[in-house]
PDB file of C-alpha atoms in Angstrom:
ATOM      1  CA  UNK A   1      42.906 -87.294 -38.929  1.00 44.00           C
ATOM      2  CA  UNK A   2      42.216 -84.224 -36.482  1.00 50.00           C
ATOM      3  CA  UNK A   3      38.507 -84.000 -37.936  1.00 54.00           C
ATOM      4  CA  UNK A   4      38.643 -80.380 -38.937  1.00 53.00           C
ATOM      5  CA  UNK A   5      37.167 -79.147 -42.238  1.00 54.00           C
ATOM      6  CA  UNK A   6      40.000 -76.927 -43.535  1.00 49.00           C
ATOM      7  CA  UNK A   7      38.833 -76.073 -46.930  1.00 51.00           C
ATOM      8  CA  UNK A   8      36.817 -73.072 -45.258  1.00 56.00           C
ATOM      9  CA  UNK A   9      39.825 -72.063 -43.417  1.00 61.00           C
ATOM     10  CA  UNK A  10      42.624 -72.402 -46.661  1.00 64.00           C
ATOM     11  CA  UNK A  11      41.712 -72.196 -50.418  1.00 76.00           C
ATOM     12  CA  UNK A  12      42.336 -74.962 -52.365  1.00 78.00           C
ATOM     13  CA  UNK A  13      44.198 -72.728 -54.667  1.00 80.00           C
ATOM     14  CA  UNK A  14      47.796 -72.322 -52.548  1.00 78.00           C
ATOM     15  CA  UNK A  15      47.504 -76.399 -52.104  1.00 77.00           C
ATOM     16  CA  UNK A  16      47.441 -76.767 -55.887  1.00 80.00           C
ATOM     17  CA  UNK A  17      50.585 -74.323 -56.338  1.00 79.00           C
ATOM     18  CA  UNK A  18      52.084 -76.391 -53.767  1.00 77.00           C
ATOM     19  CA  UNK A  19      51.986 -79.410 -55.957  1.00 78.00           C
ATOM     20  CA  UNK A  20      55.072 -78.763 -58.168  1.00 79.00           C
ATOM     21  CA  UNK A  21      57.390 -77.745 -55.003  1.00 75.00           C
ATOM     22  CA  UNK A  22      56.191 -81.198 -53.217  1.00 74.00           C
ATOM     23  CA  UNK A  23      57.297 -83.300 -55.724  1.00 78.00           C
ATOM     24  CA  UNK A  24      60.520 -81.275 -56.089  1.00 76.00           C
ATOM     25  CA  UNK A  25      61.424 -82.159 -52.525  1.00 72.00           C
ATOM     26  CA  UNK A  26      61.600 -85.789 -53.576  1.00 74.00           C
ATOM     27  CA  UNK A  27      63.938 -85.314 -56.325  1.00 75.00           C
ATOM     28  CA  UNK A  28      66.278 -82.726 -54.025  1.00 71.00           C
ATOM     29  CA  UNK A  29      65.980 -85.174 -50.944  1.00 68.00           C
ATOM     30  CA  UNK A  30      68.935 -87.457 -52.369  1.00 70.00           C
ATOM     31  CA  UNK A  31      71.200 -84.213 -52.864  1.00 71.00           C
ATOM     32  CA  UNK A  32      70.646 -83.002 -49.716  1.00 68.00           C
ATOM     33  CA  UNK A  33      71.313 -86.026 -47.559  1.00 67.00           C
ATOM     34  CA  UNK A  34      71.686 -84.623 -44.140  1.00 68.00           C
ATOM     35  CA  UNK A  35      68.051 -83.236 -44.005  1.00 66.00           C
ATOM     36  CA  UNK A  36      65.006 -85.283 -43.382  1.00 68.00           C
ATOM     37  CA  UNK A  37      62.034 -85.573 -45.710  1.00 61.00           C
ATOM     38  CA  UNK A  38      60.232 -83.576 -44.410  1.00 64.00           C
ATOM     39  CA  UNK A  39      62.850 -80.495 -43.925  1.00 64.00           C
ATOM     40  CA  UNK A  40      63.671 -81.213 -47.629  1.00 64.00           C
ATOM     41  CA  UNK A  41      59.562 -80.368 -48.415  1.00 65.00           C
ATOM     42  CA  UNK A  42      59.258 -77.543 -46.013  1.00 67.00           C
ATOM     43  CA  UNK A  43      62.504 -76.065 -47.356  1.00 68.00           C
ATOM     44  CA  UNK A  44      61.061 -76.645 -51.119  1.00 68.00           C
ATOM     45  CA  UNK A  45      57.759 -75.223 -50.455  1.00 67.00           C
ATOM     46  CA  UNK A  46      59.212 -71.943 -49.077  1.00 70.00           C
ATOM     47  CA  UNK A  47      60.681 -71.287 -52.622  1.00 75.00           C
ATOM     48  CA  UNK A  48      57.321 -70.433 -53.483  1.00 77.00           C
ATOM     49  CA  UNK A  49      57.208 -66.800 -52.605  1.00 79.00           C
ATOM     50  CA  UNK A  50      60.794 -66.488 -53.732  1.00 82.00           C
ATOM     51  CA  UNK A  51      60.082 -67.261 -56.844  1.00 83.00           C
ATOM     52  CA  UNK A  52      56.905 -64.847 -57.193  1.00 85.00           C
ATOM     53  CA  UNK A  53      58.165 -61.728 -55.302  1.00 87.00           C
ATOM     54  CA  UNK A  54      60.922 -61.125 -59.285  1.00 89.00           C
ATOM     55  CA  UNK A  55      57.182 -62.745 -61.134  1.00 90.00           C
ATOM     56  CA  UNK A  56      55.081 -59.858 -59.062  1.00 90.00           C
ATOM     57  CA  UNK A  57      57.751 -57.425 -59.863  1.00 91.00           C
ATOM     58  CA  UNK A  58      58.200 -58.220 -63.524  1.00 94.00           C
ATOM     59  CA  UNK A  59      54.400 -58.227 -64.267  1.00 93.00           C
ATOM     60  CA  UNK A  60      53.885 -54.831 -62.476  1.00 92.00           C
ATOM     61  CA  UNK A  61      56.534 -53.608 -64.770  1.00 94.00           C
ATOM     62  CA  UNK A  62      55.052 -55.072 -67.393  1.00 93.00           C
ATOM     63  CA  UNK A  63      51.309 -53.834 -66.407  1.00 91.00           C
ATOM     64  CA  UNK A  64      52.959 -49.783 -66.193  1.00 91.00           C
ATOM     65  CA  UNK A  65      54.105 -50.344 -69.500  1.00 92.00           C
ATOM     66  CA  UNK A  66      50.724 -51.478 -70.873  1.00 90.00           C
ATOM     67  CA  UNK A  67      49.626 -48.316 -69.712  1.00 88.00           C
ATOM     68  CA  UNK A  68      51.679 -46.313 -71.354  1.00 88.00           C
ATOM     69  CA  UNK A  69      54.314 -45.306 -68.404  1.00 89.00           C
ATOM     70  CA  UNK A  70      57.965 -44.947 -69.930  1.00 92.00           C
ATOM     71  CA  UNK A  71      60.249 -47.998 -69.108  1.00 92.00           C
ATOM     72  CA  UNK A  72      62.413 -45.656 -66.809  1.00 94.00           C
ATOM     73  CA  UNK A  73      59.828 -44.731 -64.664  1.00 92.00           C
ATOM     74  CA  UNK A  74      57.786 -48.031 -64.809  1.00 92.00           C
ATOM     75  CA  UNK A  75      61.552 -49.900 -63.806  1.00 93.00           C
ATOM     76  CA  UNK A  76      61.645 -47.214 -60.991  1.00 92.00           C
ATOM     77  CA  UNK A  77      58.200 -47.951 -59.734  1.00 91.00           C
ATOM     78  CA  UNK A  78      58.767 -51.624 -59.802  1.00 91.00           C
ATOM     79  CA  UNK A  79      61.726 -51.185 -57.523  1.00 90.00           C
ATOM     80  CA  UNK A  80      59.847 -49.486 -55.270  1.00 90.00           C
ATOM     81  CA  UNK A  81      56.999 -51.603 -55.303  1.00 89.00           C
ATOM     82  CA  UNK A  82      59.315 -54.291 -54.605  1.00 87.00           C
ATOM     83  CA  UNK A  83      61.591 -52.873 -51.821  1.00 86.00           C
ATOM     84  CA  UNK A  84      59.110 -50.450 -50.282  1.00 84.00           C
ATOM     85  CA  UNK A  85      56.394 -52.982 -49.486  1.00 80.00           C
ATOM     86  CA  UNK A  86      55.858 -56.065 -47.824  1.00 79.00           C
ATOM     87  CA  UNK A  87      56.915 -58.064 -50.567  1.00 80.00           C
ATOM     88  CA  UNK A  88      60.488 -59.006 -49.465  1.00 80.00           C
ATOM     89  CA  UNK A  89      59.329 -59.936 -45.940  1.00 78.00           C
ATOM     90  CA  UNK A  90      56.687 -62.339 -46.883  1.00 75.00           C
ATOM     91  CA  UNK A  91      59.403 -63.490 -49.560  1.00 77.00           C
ATOM     92  CA  UNK A  92      60.827 -65.827 -47.013  1.00 75.00           C
ATOM     93  CA  UNK A  93      57.385 -67.461 -45.894  1.00 72.00           C
ATOM     94  CA  UNK A  94      55.325 -69.988 -47.375  1.00 68.00           C
ATOM     95  CA  UNK A  95      51.507 -67.629 -47.010  1.00 74.00           C
ATOM     96  CA  UNK A  96      49.578 -67.122 -49.907  1.00 77.00           C
ATOM     97  CA  UNK A  97      49.479 -63.222 -50.148  1.00 81.00           C
ATOM     98  CA  UNK A  98      52.071 -62.708 -52.748  1.00 84.00           C
ATOM     99  CA  UNK A  99      50.575 -65.872 -55.248  1.00 85.00           C
ATOM    100  CA  UNK A 100      47.483 -63.907 -54.826  1.00 86.00           C
ATOM    101  CA  UNK A 101      48.933 -60.515 -55.557  1.00 87.00           C
ATOM    102  CA  UNK A 102      50.624 -62.438 -58.644  1.00 89.00           C
ATOM    103  CA  UNK A 103      47.694 -63.394 -60.489  1.00 90.00           C
ATOM    104  CA  UNK A 104      45.666 -59.968 -59.683  1.00 89.00           C
ATOM    105  CA  UNK A 105      48.372 -58.126 -61.311  1.00 90.00           C
ATOM    106  CA  UNK A 106      48.793 -60.691 -64.164  1.00 91.00           C
ATOM    107  CA  UNK A 107      44.690 -60.240 -64.552  1.00 88.00           C
ATOM    108  CA  UNK A 108      44.902 -56.521 -64.880  1.00 87.00           C
ATOM    109  CA  UNK A 109      47.594 -56.373 -67.113  1.00 89.00           C
ATOM    110  CA  UNK A 110      45.756 -58.881 -69.482  1.00 88.00           C
ATOM    111  CA  UNK A 111      42.663 -56.681 -68.756  1.00 84.00           C
ATOM    112  CA  UNK A 112      45.066 -53.443 -69.954  1.00 86.00           C
ATOM    113  CA  UNK A 113      46.251 -55.448 -72.866  1.00 87.00           C
ATOM    114  CA  UNK A 114      42.481 -56.097 -73.890  1.00 83.00           C
ATOM    115  CA  UNK A 115      41.744 -52.223 -73.798  1.00 80.00           C
ATOM    116  CA  UNK A 116      44.531 -51.656 -75.609  1.00 82.00           C
ATOM    117  CA  UNK A 117      44.182 -54.392 -78.650  1.00 84.00           C
ATOM    118  CA  UNK A 118      40.415 -55.845 -78.033  1.00 76.00           C
ATOM    119  CA  UNK A 119      41.703 -59.575 -78.617  1.00 81.00           C
ATOM    120  CA  UNK A 120      39.709 -61.702 -76.983  1.00 80.00           C
ATOM    121  CA  UNK A 121      42.029 -64.418 -75.480  1.00 85.00           C
ATOM    122  CA  UNK A 122      42.992 -61.323 -73.502  1.00 85.00           C
ATOM    123  CA  UNK A 123      39.916 -61.292 -71.636  1.00 80.00           C
ATOM    124  CA  UNK A 124      39.562 -64.913 -71.346  1.00 84.00           C
ATOM    125  CA  UNK A 125      43.274 -64.903 -69.914  1.00 87.00           C
ATOM    126  CA  UNK A 126      42.204 -62.522 -67.007  1.00 84.00           C
ATOM    127  CA  UNK A 127      39.281 -64.126 -65.731  1.00 83.00           C
ATOM    128  CA  UNK A 128      41.634 -66.946 -65.268  1.00 87.00           C
ATOM    129  CA  UNK A 129      44.336 -65.102 -63.521  1.00 88.00           C
ATOM    130  CA  UNK A 130      41.278 -63.392 -61.501  1.00 85.00           C
ATOM    131  CA  UNK A 131      39.790 -66.828 -60.856  1.00 85.00           C
ATOM    132  CA  UNK A 132      42.904 -68.351 -59.760  1.00 87.00           C
ATOM    133  CA  UNK A 133      43.891 -65.258 -57.346  1.00 87.00           C
ATOM    134  CA  UNK A 134      40.428 -65.859 -56.166  1.00 85.00           C
ATOM    135  CA  UNK A 135      41.155 -69.491 -55.272  1.00 86.00           C
ATOM    136  CA  UNK A 136      44.053 -68.651 -53.541  1.00 84.00           C
ATOM    137  CA  UNK A 137      42.986 -65.744 -51.137  1.00 83.00           C
ATOM    138  CA  UNK A 138      39.158 -65.566 -51.122  1.00 80.00           C
ATOM    139  CA  UNK A 139      39.607 -61.977 -50.417  1.00 80.00           C
ATOM    140  CA  UNK A 140      40.193 -61.332 -53.938  1.00 79.00           C
ATOM    141  CA  UNK A 141      37.031 -61.793 -54.629  1.00 78.00           C
ATOM    142  CA  UNK A 142      36.216 -58.336 -53.657  1.00 78.00           C
ATOM    143  CA  UNK A 143      38.779 -57.089 -56.297  1.00 75.00           C
ATOM    144  CA  UNK A 144      36.537 -58.948 -59.060  1.00 71.00           C
ATOM    145  CA  UNK A 145      33.504 -55.747 -58.641  1.00 69.00           C
ATOM    146  CA  UNK A 146      35.118 -53.259 -59.968  1.00 65.00           C
ATOM    147  CA  UNK A 147      36.095 -55.347 -63.600  1.00 62.00           C
ATOM    148  CA  UNK A 148      32.750 -56.749 -63.598  1.00 63.00           C
ATOM    149  CA  UNK A 149      31.064 -53.830 -63.746  1.00 59.00           C
ATOM    150  CA  UNK A 150      33.404 -51.869 -65.623  1.00 56.00           C
ATOM    151  CA  UNK A 151      33.601 -48.847 -63.368  1.00 48.00           C
ATOM    152  CA  UNK A 152      35.778 -48.255 -60.217  1.00 53.00           C
ATOM    153  CA  UNK A 153      34.579 -48.564 -56.718  1.00 53.00           C
ATOM    154  CA  UNK A 154      32.872 -44.823 -56.079  1.00 55.00           C
ATOM    155  CA  UNK A 155      30.859 -45.739 -58.873  1.00 56.00           C
ATOM    156  CA  UNK A 156      29.575 -48.425 -57.782  1.00 55.00           C
ATOM    157  CA  UNK A 157      28.902 -47.648 -54.390  1.00 64.00           C
ATOM    158  CA  UNK A 158      27.056 -44.404 -56.051  1.00 62.00           C
ATOM    159  CA  UNK A 159      24.848 -47.233 -57.918  1.00 61.00           C
ATOM    160  CA  UNK A 160      24.306 -49.101 -54.933  1.00 67.00           C
ATOM    161  CA  UNK A 161      23.148 -45.544 -52.622  1.00 69.00           C
ATOM    162  CA  UNK A 162      20.799 -44.946 -55.859  1.00 67.00           C
ATOM    163  CA  UNK A 163      19.323 -48.271 -55.545  1.00 66.00           C
ATOM    164  CA  UNK A 164      18.962 -47.904 -51.877  1.00 66.00           C
ATOM    165  CA  UNK A 165      17.371 -44.242 -51.681  1.00 66.00           C
ATOM    166  CA  UNK A 166      14.837 -45.591 -54.734  1.00 62.00           C
ATOM    167  CA  UNK A 167      13.873 -48.291 -52.501  1.00 57.00           C
ATOM    168  CA  UNK A 168      13.233 -45.930 -49.717  1.00 52.00           C
ATOM    169  CA  UNK A 169      11.293 -43.556 -51.948  1.00 50.00           C
ATOM    170  CA  UNK A 170       9.273 -46.814 -52.915  1.00 46.00           C
ATOM    171  CA  UNK A 171       8.795 -47.686 -49.343  1.00 49.00           C
ATOM    172  CA  UNK A 172       7.289 -43.947 -48.546  1.00 47.00           C
ATOM    173  CA  UNK A 173       5.360 -43.719 -51.648  1.00 42.00           C
ATOM    174  CA  UNK A 174       3.394 -47.148 -50.344  1.00 46.00           C
ATOM    175  CA  UNK A 175       3.310 -45.338 -46.810  1.00 46.00           C
ATOM    176  CA  UNK A 176       1.578 -42.268 -48.443  1.00 47.00           C
ATOM    177  CA  UNK A 177      -1.052 -43.947 -50.577  1.00 43.00           C
TER     178      UNK A 177
END
């Protein structure tokens, strides 16, 4: 109605994740008769991040176990991840950062499982999870680069610098000849 294109501003993945909670509001509405229907939708949609916070903690715990960290240290680190970061303040909102973090942690967990077991379904699930994270927050496309190149970011920058230096040396050779 307001003739604004929101696809450029808001990714489509968040809207897709909200559909089950939107449908849930129709079933909850008769139970909570004192709240208007739009209020029911707002309440149920705001539940998404309350669900994703413990899921992020669990996936982070599984990720730490996958990379061979002891269970006690993984549990303490997961608790620190939840209670010392911005996870709990974001749980009260319907912002999409927690959902994207969940899918990114899930893809990391699948990638490390693939490294340990070399089963092809893990790499497929990692790709699907990474795509879901990129659909929820466009910024997560940046995190795909190290996984695609199978190297860390510093090594990727070294490659870029070397390519740039070669182009510069080729330009110098053209100038000399």
